[in-house]
CSV table of C-alpha atoms and ligand atoms in Angstrom, one decimal:
chain,number,residue,atom,x,y,z
A,1,MET,CA,63.4,101.9,88.8
A,2,ASP,CA,67.0,102.4,88.0
A,3,GLN,CA,68.0,106.1,88.4
A,4,TYR,CA,70.3,108.1,86.1
A,5,ARG,CA,71.0,111.8,85.9
A,6,VAL,CA,72.8,114.3,83.8
A,7,PHE,CA,74.6,116.9,85.9
A,8,GLY,CA,75.4,120.4,84.7
A,9,ASN,CA,75.3,124.1,85.3
A,10,PRO,CA,73.3,125.3,83.4
A,11,ILE,CA,71.3,122.3,82.6
A,12,LYS,CA,67.8,123.4,81.4
A,13,GLN,CA,68.9,123.2,77.8
A,14,SER,CA,70.0,119.5,78.0
A,15,ARG,CA,68.3,117.1,75.6
A,16,SER,CA,69.8,114.1,77.3
A,17,PRO,CA,66.6,113.2,79.2
A,18,PHE,CA,64.6,113.2,75.9
A,19,ILE,CA,67.2,111.1,74.2
A,20,HIS,CA,67.5,108.5,77.0
A,21,GLN,CA,63.8,108.3,77.4
A,22,LYS,CA,63.5,107.4,73.7
A,23,PHE,CA,66.3,104.8,74.0
A,24,ALA,CA,64.5,103.3,77.0
A,25,GLU,CA,61.3,103.0,75.2
A,26,GLN,CA,63.0,101.5,72.2
A,27,THR,CA,64.9,98.9,74.1
A,28,ASN,CA,62.2,98.2,76.7
A,29,GLU,CA,64.6,99.1,79.5
A,30,GLN,CA,63.0,100.4,82.7
A,31,LEU,CA,64.9,103.4,83.9
A,32,ASN,CA,64.4,107.0,85.1
A,33,TYR,CA,66.7,109.6,83.6
A,34,GLN,CA,66.5,113.2,84.8
A,35,SER,CA,68.5,116.4,84.4
A,36,GLU,CA,69.8,118.0,87.6
A,37,TYR,CA,71.2,121.5,88.2
A,38,VAL,CA,74.3,121.4,90.4
A,39,GLU,CA,75.8,124.4,92.1
A,40,ILE,CA,79.4,125.0,91.5
A,41,GLY,CA,81.4,123.4,94.3
A,42,GLU,CA,78.6,120.8,95.0
A,43,PHE,CA,79.4,118.3,92.3
A,44,ALA,CA,80.8,115.5,94.5
A,45,GLN,CA,77.9,115.9,96.9
A,46,ALA,CA,75.4,115.5,94.1
A,47,VAL,CA,77.1,112.3,92.9
A,48,GLN,CA,77.2,110.9,96.4
A,49,HIS,CA,73.6,111.7,96.9
A,50,LEU,CA,72.7,109.9,93.7
A,51,ILE,CA,74.7,106.9,94.8
A,52,SER,CA,72.9,106.9,98.2
A,53,VAL,CA,69.4,106.7,96.6
A,54,GLY,CA,70.6,103.8,94.4
A,55,GLY,CA,71.6,105.6,91.3
A,56,LYS,CA,73.2,103.5,88.6
A,57,GLY,CA,75.0,106.1,86.6
A,58,ALA,CA,75.1,109.6,85.3
A,59,ASN,CA,76.2,111.9,82.4
A,60,VAL,CA,78.2,114.9,83.2
A,61,THR,CA,78.3,118.1,81.2
A,62,ALA,CA,79.9,121.5,81.6
A,63,PRO,CA,81.5,122.6,83.8
A,64,PHE,CA,82.0,119.4,85.7
A,65,LYS,CA,83.7,117.0,83.3
A,66,GLU,CA,87.2,117.4,84.8
A,67,GLU,CA,85.9,117.2,88.4
A,68,ALA,CA,84.0,114.0,87.5
A,69,MET,CA,87.3,112.5,86.2
A,70,ALA,CA,89.0,113.4,89.5
A,71,LEU,CA,86.5,111.4,91.6
A,72,CYS,CA,86.6,108.3,89.6
A,73,ASP,CA,88.0,105.1,91.0
A,74,LYS,CA,88.6,103.6,87.6
A,75,LEU,CA,89.0,105.3,84.1
A,76,THR,CA,89.0,104.2,80.6
A,77,GLU,CA,92.1,105.0,78.4
A,78,ARG,CA,90.2,107.3,76.3
A,79,ALA,CA,88.8,109.2,79.3
A,80,LYS,CA,92.4,109.6,80.7
A,81,LEU,CA,93.6,111.0,77.3
A,82,ALA,CA,90.5,113.3,77.0
A,83,GLY,CA,91.2,114.6,80.6
A,84,ALA,CA,87.5,114.6,81.1
A,85,VAL,CA,84.5,112.2,81.8
A,86,ASN,CA,81.0,112.5,80.6
A,87,THR,CA,79.8,109.1,81.7
A,88,LEU,CA,79.8,107.8,85.3
A,89,SER,CA,78.9,104.2,86.3
A,90,PHE,CA,78.3,103.2,89.9
A,91,VAL,CA,79.6,99.6,90.2
A,92,ASN,CA,80.0,97.7,93.5
A,93,GLY,CA,80.7,100.8,95.5
A,94,GLU,CA,83.1,102.3,92.9
A,95,VAL,CA,82.8,105.1,90.5
A,96,TRP,CA,83.8,104.3,86.9
A,97,GLY,CA,84.4,107.0,84.4
A,98,ASP,CA,84.4,107.1,80.6
A,99,THR,CA,84.0,109.6,77.8
A,100,THR,CA,81.7,108.8,75.0
A,101,ASP,CA,81.9,112.0,73.0
A,102,GLY,CA,84.6,110.8,70.6
A,103,ASP,CA,82.7,107.6,69.8
A,104,GLY,CA,79.6,109.7,69.3
A,105,LEU,CA,81.3,111.8,66.8
A,106,VAL,CA,82.9,108.9,64.9
A,107,ASN,CA,79.8,106.9,64.8
A,108,ASP,CA,77.9,109.9,63.5
A,109,LEU,CA,80.5,110.4,60.8
A,110,LEU,CA,80.4,106.8,59.7
A,111,ALA,CA,76.5,106.9,59.8
A,112,ASN,CA,76.8,109.8,57.3
A,113,ASP,CA,79.0,107.7,55.1
A,114,VAL,CA,82.1,109.8,55.8
A,115,VAL,CA,85.2,107.7,55.3
A,116,LEU,CA,88.0,108.3,57.8
A,117,LYS,CA,90.5,105.6,57.0
A,118,ASN,CA,93.5,106.9,55.1
A,119,LYS,CA,91.9,110.4,54.9
A,120,LYS,CA,93.2,113.7,55.9
A,121,ILE,CA,91.4,115.3,58.9
A,122,LEU,CA,91.6,118.9,60.2
A,123,LEU,CA,90.4,119.4,63.7
A,124,LEU,CA,89.8,123.0,64.7
A,125,GLY,CA,90.2,123.7,68.3
A,126,ALA,CA,92.2,122.3,71.2
A,127,GLY,CA,89.8,122.8,74.1
A,128,GLY,CA,87.9,120.1,76.0
A,129,ALA,CA,85.7,119.3,73.1
A,130,ALA,CA,88.7,118.7,70.7
A,131,LYS,CA,90.6,116.6,73.3
A,132,GLY,CA,87.8,114.3,73.9
A,133,VAL,CA,87.6,113.1,70.2
A,134,ILE,CA,91.2,112.7,69.2
A,135,LEU,CA,91.8,109.0,70.3
A,136,PRO,CA,88.6,107.7,68.7
A,137,LEU,CA,89.5,109.6,65.5
A,138,LEU,CA,93.0,108.2,65.5
A,139,GLU,CA,91.6,104.7,66.0
A,140,GLN,CA,89.9,105.0,62.6
A,141,SER,CA,93.4,105.1,61.0
A,142,PRO,CA,93.3,108.4,59.2
A,143,ALA,CA,96.4,109.3,57.0
A,144,GLN,CA,96.8,112.4,59.0
A,145,LEU,CA,95.2,114.4,61.8
A,146,VAL,CA,96.0,118.1,62.1
A,147,VAL,CA,95.0,119.9,65.1
A,148,ALA,CA,94.8,123.7,64.5
A,149,ASN,CA,94.2,126.1,67.4
A,150,ARG,CA,94.4,129.8,68.1
A,151,THR,CA,96.7,129.1,71.0
A,152,VAL,CA,99.2,126.7,69.4
A,153,SER,CA,100.8,125.6,72.7
A,154,LYS,CA,97.5,124.0,73.8
A,155,ALA,CA,97.5,121.9,70.6
A,156,GLU,CA,101.2,121.0,71.0
A,157,ALA,CA,100.4,119.7,74.5
A,158,ILE,CA,97.7,117.5,73.1
A,159,ILE,CA,99.6,116.0,70.3
A,160,GLN,CA,102.5,115.1,72.6
A,161,GLN,CA,100.2,112.5,74.2
A,162,TYR,CA,100.0,110.5,70.9
A,163,PRO,CA,103.7,110.0,69.9
A,164,LYS,CA,102.9,106.9,67.8
A,165,HIS,CA,100.1,108.4,65.7
A,166,PRO,CA,100.1,110.5,62.5
A,167,ILE,CA,99.1,113.7,64.3
A,168,THR,CA,100.5,117.2,63.9
A,169,CYS,CA,99.5,120.7,65.0
A,170,CYS,CA,99.6,124.4,63.9
A,171,SER,CA,98.0,127.7,64.2
A,172,PHE,CA,95.0,128.7,62.1
A,173,GLU,CA,97.2,130.9,59.9
A,174,GLU,CA,99.5,127.9,59.2
A,175,VAL,CA,96.7,125.7,57.7
A,176,THR,CA,97.5,126.2,54.1
A,177,ASP,CA,97.0,122.6,52.9
A,178,HIS,CA,93.9,122.5,50.6
A,179,LYS,CA,93.5,118.8,50.5
A,180,PHE,CA,91.7,117.9,53.7
A,181,ASP,CA,88.9,115.3,53.3
A,182,VAL,CA,87.2,116.1,56.6
A,183,ILE,CA,87.2,119.4,58.6
A,184,ILE,CA,85.8,119.2,62.2
A,185,ASN,CA,85.0,122.4,64.2
A,186,ALA,CA,85.6,121.8,67.8
A,187,THR,CA,86.0,125.5,68.8
A,188,SER,CA,83.4,127.5,70.7
A,189,ALA,CA,83.9,130.5,68.3
A,190,GLY,CA,80.5,130.1,66.6
A,191,LEU,CA,78.7,129.8,69.9
A,192,ASN,CA,80.0,133.2,70.9
A,193,GLY,CA,79.2,134.7,67.4
A,194,GLN,CA,82.8,134.9,66.4
A,195,ALA,CA,84.2,133.9,63.0
A,196,LEU,CA,86.9,131.3,62.7
A,197,PRO,CA,90.2,132.8,61.4
A,198,ILE,CA,90.6,130.0,58.9
A,199,SER,CA,91.4,130.6,55.3
A,200,GLU,CA,88.3,130.0,53.0
A,201,GLU,CA,90.5,128.2,50.6
A,202,VAL,CA,91.1,125.4,53.0
A,203,ILE,CA,87.4,124.4,52.4
A,204,GLN,CA,87.3,122.8,49.1
A,205,GLN,CA,84.4,121.2,47.3
A,206,ASN,CA,85.3,117.6,48.2
A,207,VAL,CA,85.5,118.2,51.9
A,208,THR,CA,83.1,117.1,54.6
A,209,CYS,CA,82.5,119.8,57.2
A,210,TYR,CA,81.4,118.8,60.6
A,211,ASP,CA,80.5,121.2,63.3
A,212,MET,CA,80.3,119.8,66.9
A,213,THR,CA,77.7,122.5,67.7
A,214,TYR,CA,74.2,122.7,66.3
A,215,GLY,CA,71.3,125.0,66.2
A,216,LYS,CA,68.0,125.8,64.4
A,217,THR,CA,69.9,127.2,61.5
A,218,LEU,CA,73.3,126.4,60.0
A,219,THR,CA,76.1,127.2,62.3
A,220,PRO,CA,78.6,130.0,61.2
A,221,PHE,CA,81.2,127.3,60.3
A,222,LEU,CA,78.7,125.4,58.2
A,223,GLN,CA,77.4,128.6,56.5
A,224,LEU,CA,81.0,129.2,55.4
A,225,ALA,CA,81.3,125.5,54.2
A,226,LYS,CA,78.0,125.9,52.2
A,227,GLN,CA,79.3,129.1,50.5
A,228,ARG,CA,82.4,127.1,49.6
A,229,ASN,CA,80.2,124.2,48.1
A,230,ALA,CA,81.6,121.7,50.6
A,231,VAL,CA,80.2,118.3,49.6
A,232,LYS,CA,78.7,117.4,53.1
A,233,LEU,CA,77.6,119.6,55.9
A,234,ILE,CA,76.9,117.9,59.3
A,235,ASP,CA,76.1,119.5,62.6
A,236,GLY,CA,76.7,118.1,66.0
A,237,LEU,CA,73.2,116.8,66.8
A,238,GLY,CA,74.0,113.4,65.6
A,239,MET,CA,77.2,113.4,67.9
A,240,LEU,CA,75.0,114.3,70.8
A,241,VAL,CA,72.7,111.3,70.1
A,242,GLY,CA,75.7,109.2,69.4
A,243,GLN,CA,77.5,109.9,72.7
A,244,ALA,CA,74.2,109.2,74.6
A,245,ALA,CA,73.9,105.9,72.8
A,246,VAL,CA,77.4,104.9,73.9
A,247,SER,CA,76.6,105.9,77.5
A,248,PHE,CA,73.3,103.9,77.3
A,249,ALA,CA,75.0,100.8,76.1
A,250,ILE,CA,77.7,101.1,78.9
A,251,TRP,CA,74.9,101.2,81.5
A,252,ARG,CA,72.3,98.8,80.1
A,253,ASN,CA,74.5,96.5,78.0
A,254,THR,CA,72.2,97.1,75.0
A,255,GLN,CA,72.8,99.2,71.9
A,256,PRO,CA,70.1,101.6,71.0
A,257,GLU,CA,69.3,102.7,67.5
A,258,THR,CA,70.2,106.3,67.0
A,259,LYS,CA,68.6,107.3,63.5
A,260,GLN,CA,65.0,107.5,64.6
A,261,VAL,CA,65.9,109.3,67.8
A,262,LEU,CA,68.0,111.8,65.9
A,263,ALA,CA,65.1,112.5,63.6
A,264,LEU,CA,62.7,113.0,66.6
A,265,LEU,CA,65.3,115.3,68.3
A,266,ARG,CA,65.7,117.3,65.0
A,267,GLU,CA,61.9,118.0,65.2
A,268,GLU,CA,62.1,119.1,68.8
A,269,ILE,CA,65.0,121.5,68.0
A,270,LEU,CA,63.1,123.1,65.2
A,271,LYS,CA,59.9,123.7,67.3
B,1,ATR,P1,85.1,123.3,74.9
B,1,ATR,O1,84.9,122.5,76.1
B,1,ATR,O2,84.0,123.7,74.1
B,1,ATR,O3,86.2,122.8,74.0
B,1,ATR,P2,87.1,125.2,75.8
B,1,ATR,O4,87.9,124.2,76.5
B,1,ATR,O5,87.0,126.6,76.4
B,1,ATR,O6,85.7,124.8,75.5
B,1,ATR,O7,87.8,125.4,74.3
B,1,ATR,C1,87.3,126.3,73.4
B,1,ATR,C2,88.1,126.2,72.1
B,1,ATR,O8,87.5,127.1,71.1
B,1,ATR,C3,89.6,126.4,72.2
B,1,ATR,O9,90.2,125.7,71.2
B,1,ATR,C4,89.7,128.0,71.8
B,1,ATR,O10,90.8,128.4,71.4
B,1,ATR,P3,92.0,128.8,72.4
B,1,ATR,O11,92.6,127.6,72.9
B,1,ATR,O12,93.0,129.6,71.7
B,1,ATR,O13,91.3,129.6,73.5
B,1,ATR,C5,88.6,128.0,70.6
B,1,ATR,N1,88.1,129.3,70.4
B,1,ATR,C6,87.1,130.0,71.2
B,1,ATR,N2,86.8,131.2,70.7
B,1,ATR,C7,87.6,131.2,69.5
B,1,ATR,C8,87.7,132.2,68.5
B,1,ATR,N3,87.0,133.4,68.5
B,1,ATR,N4,88.6,132.0,67.4
B,1,ATR,C9,89.3,130.9,67.4
B,1,ATR,N5,89.2,129.9,68.4
B,1,ATR,C10,88.4,130.1,69.4
């Protein structure tokens, strides 16, 4: 049976084996997908070992996404711009790298009937999670994409990569426009129990608030959005399933359906 892995450290929390098993059942694909804990410094060996036992591909999660990019023979444009890889395919003795997080996010937004074309989007954060979604967001032709970050220089470095697109950056304090249609939280502040230093007024009633993280209860960012009566609150569970679906399609050449798997995963998370 074709072998796939998700490599990470830590990895116990990974929902990817559950998601890919459901996709395989749904599409009648025969594959084995397992999570694998990798010691720091042993990532390349883990990949080589998987290849040596006939592995077909792998997902990569923290902290190996940059290292994964470095060992690829071929990269997609979006992976190059993201500076990270979450999907490896082993093809004719070569390692091909892609990043599917951005498409996972965009597909989830569209599945939630969120319009991006000609809209104003605010992206909070300029770390790995933010970088990975910028090109797919810009490909949806928004009117404007503003990247706000605590460390503005990081946001500046990112936007310089997109000279032909309507993308700007600023600090959190400088976000004073109250007319965003979509606000996406790509910071790790909530994960560490820290509040985002964004002015509450930026979150207006008509805005869709999307948090790339998720949990059993509303994330701190979505709690704030709820208090502000934001029209739509969406957490990152759909993005997780969405990025997995894009990886699955790359490997198996068949597009799995995400809605039902997302519902099953939501049940699992709440257990
Ligand atoms: P990830 O891979 O999750 O993106 P990362 O690359 O470490 O992780 O990036 C974390 C992001 O969250 C960064 O944008 C970081 O801001 P800085 O670039 O200024 O460090 C942001 N972040 C983390 N904690 C934060 C906090 N308490 N307030 C505001 N931003 C925070």
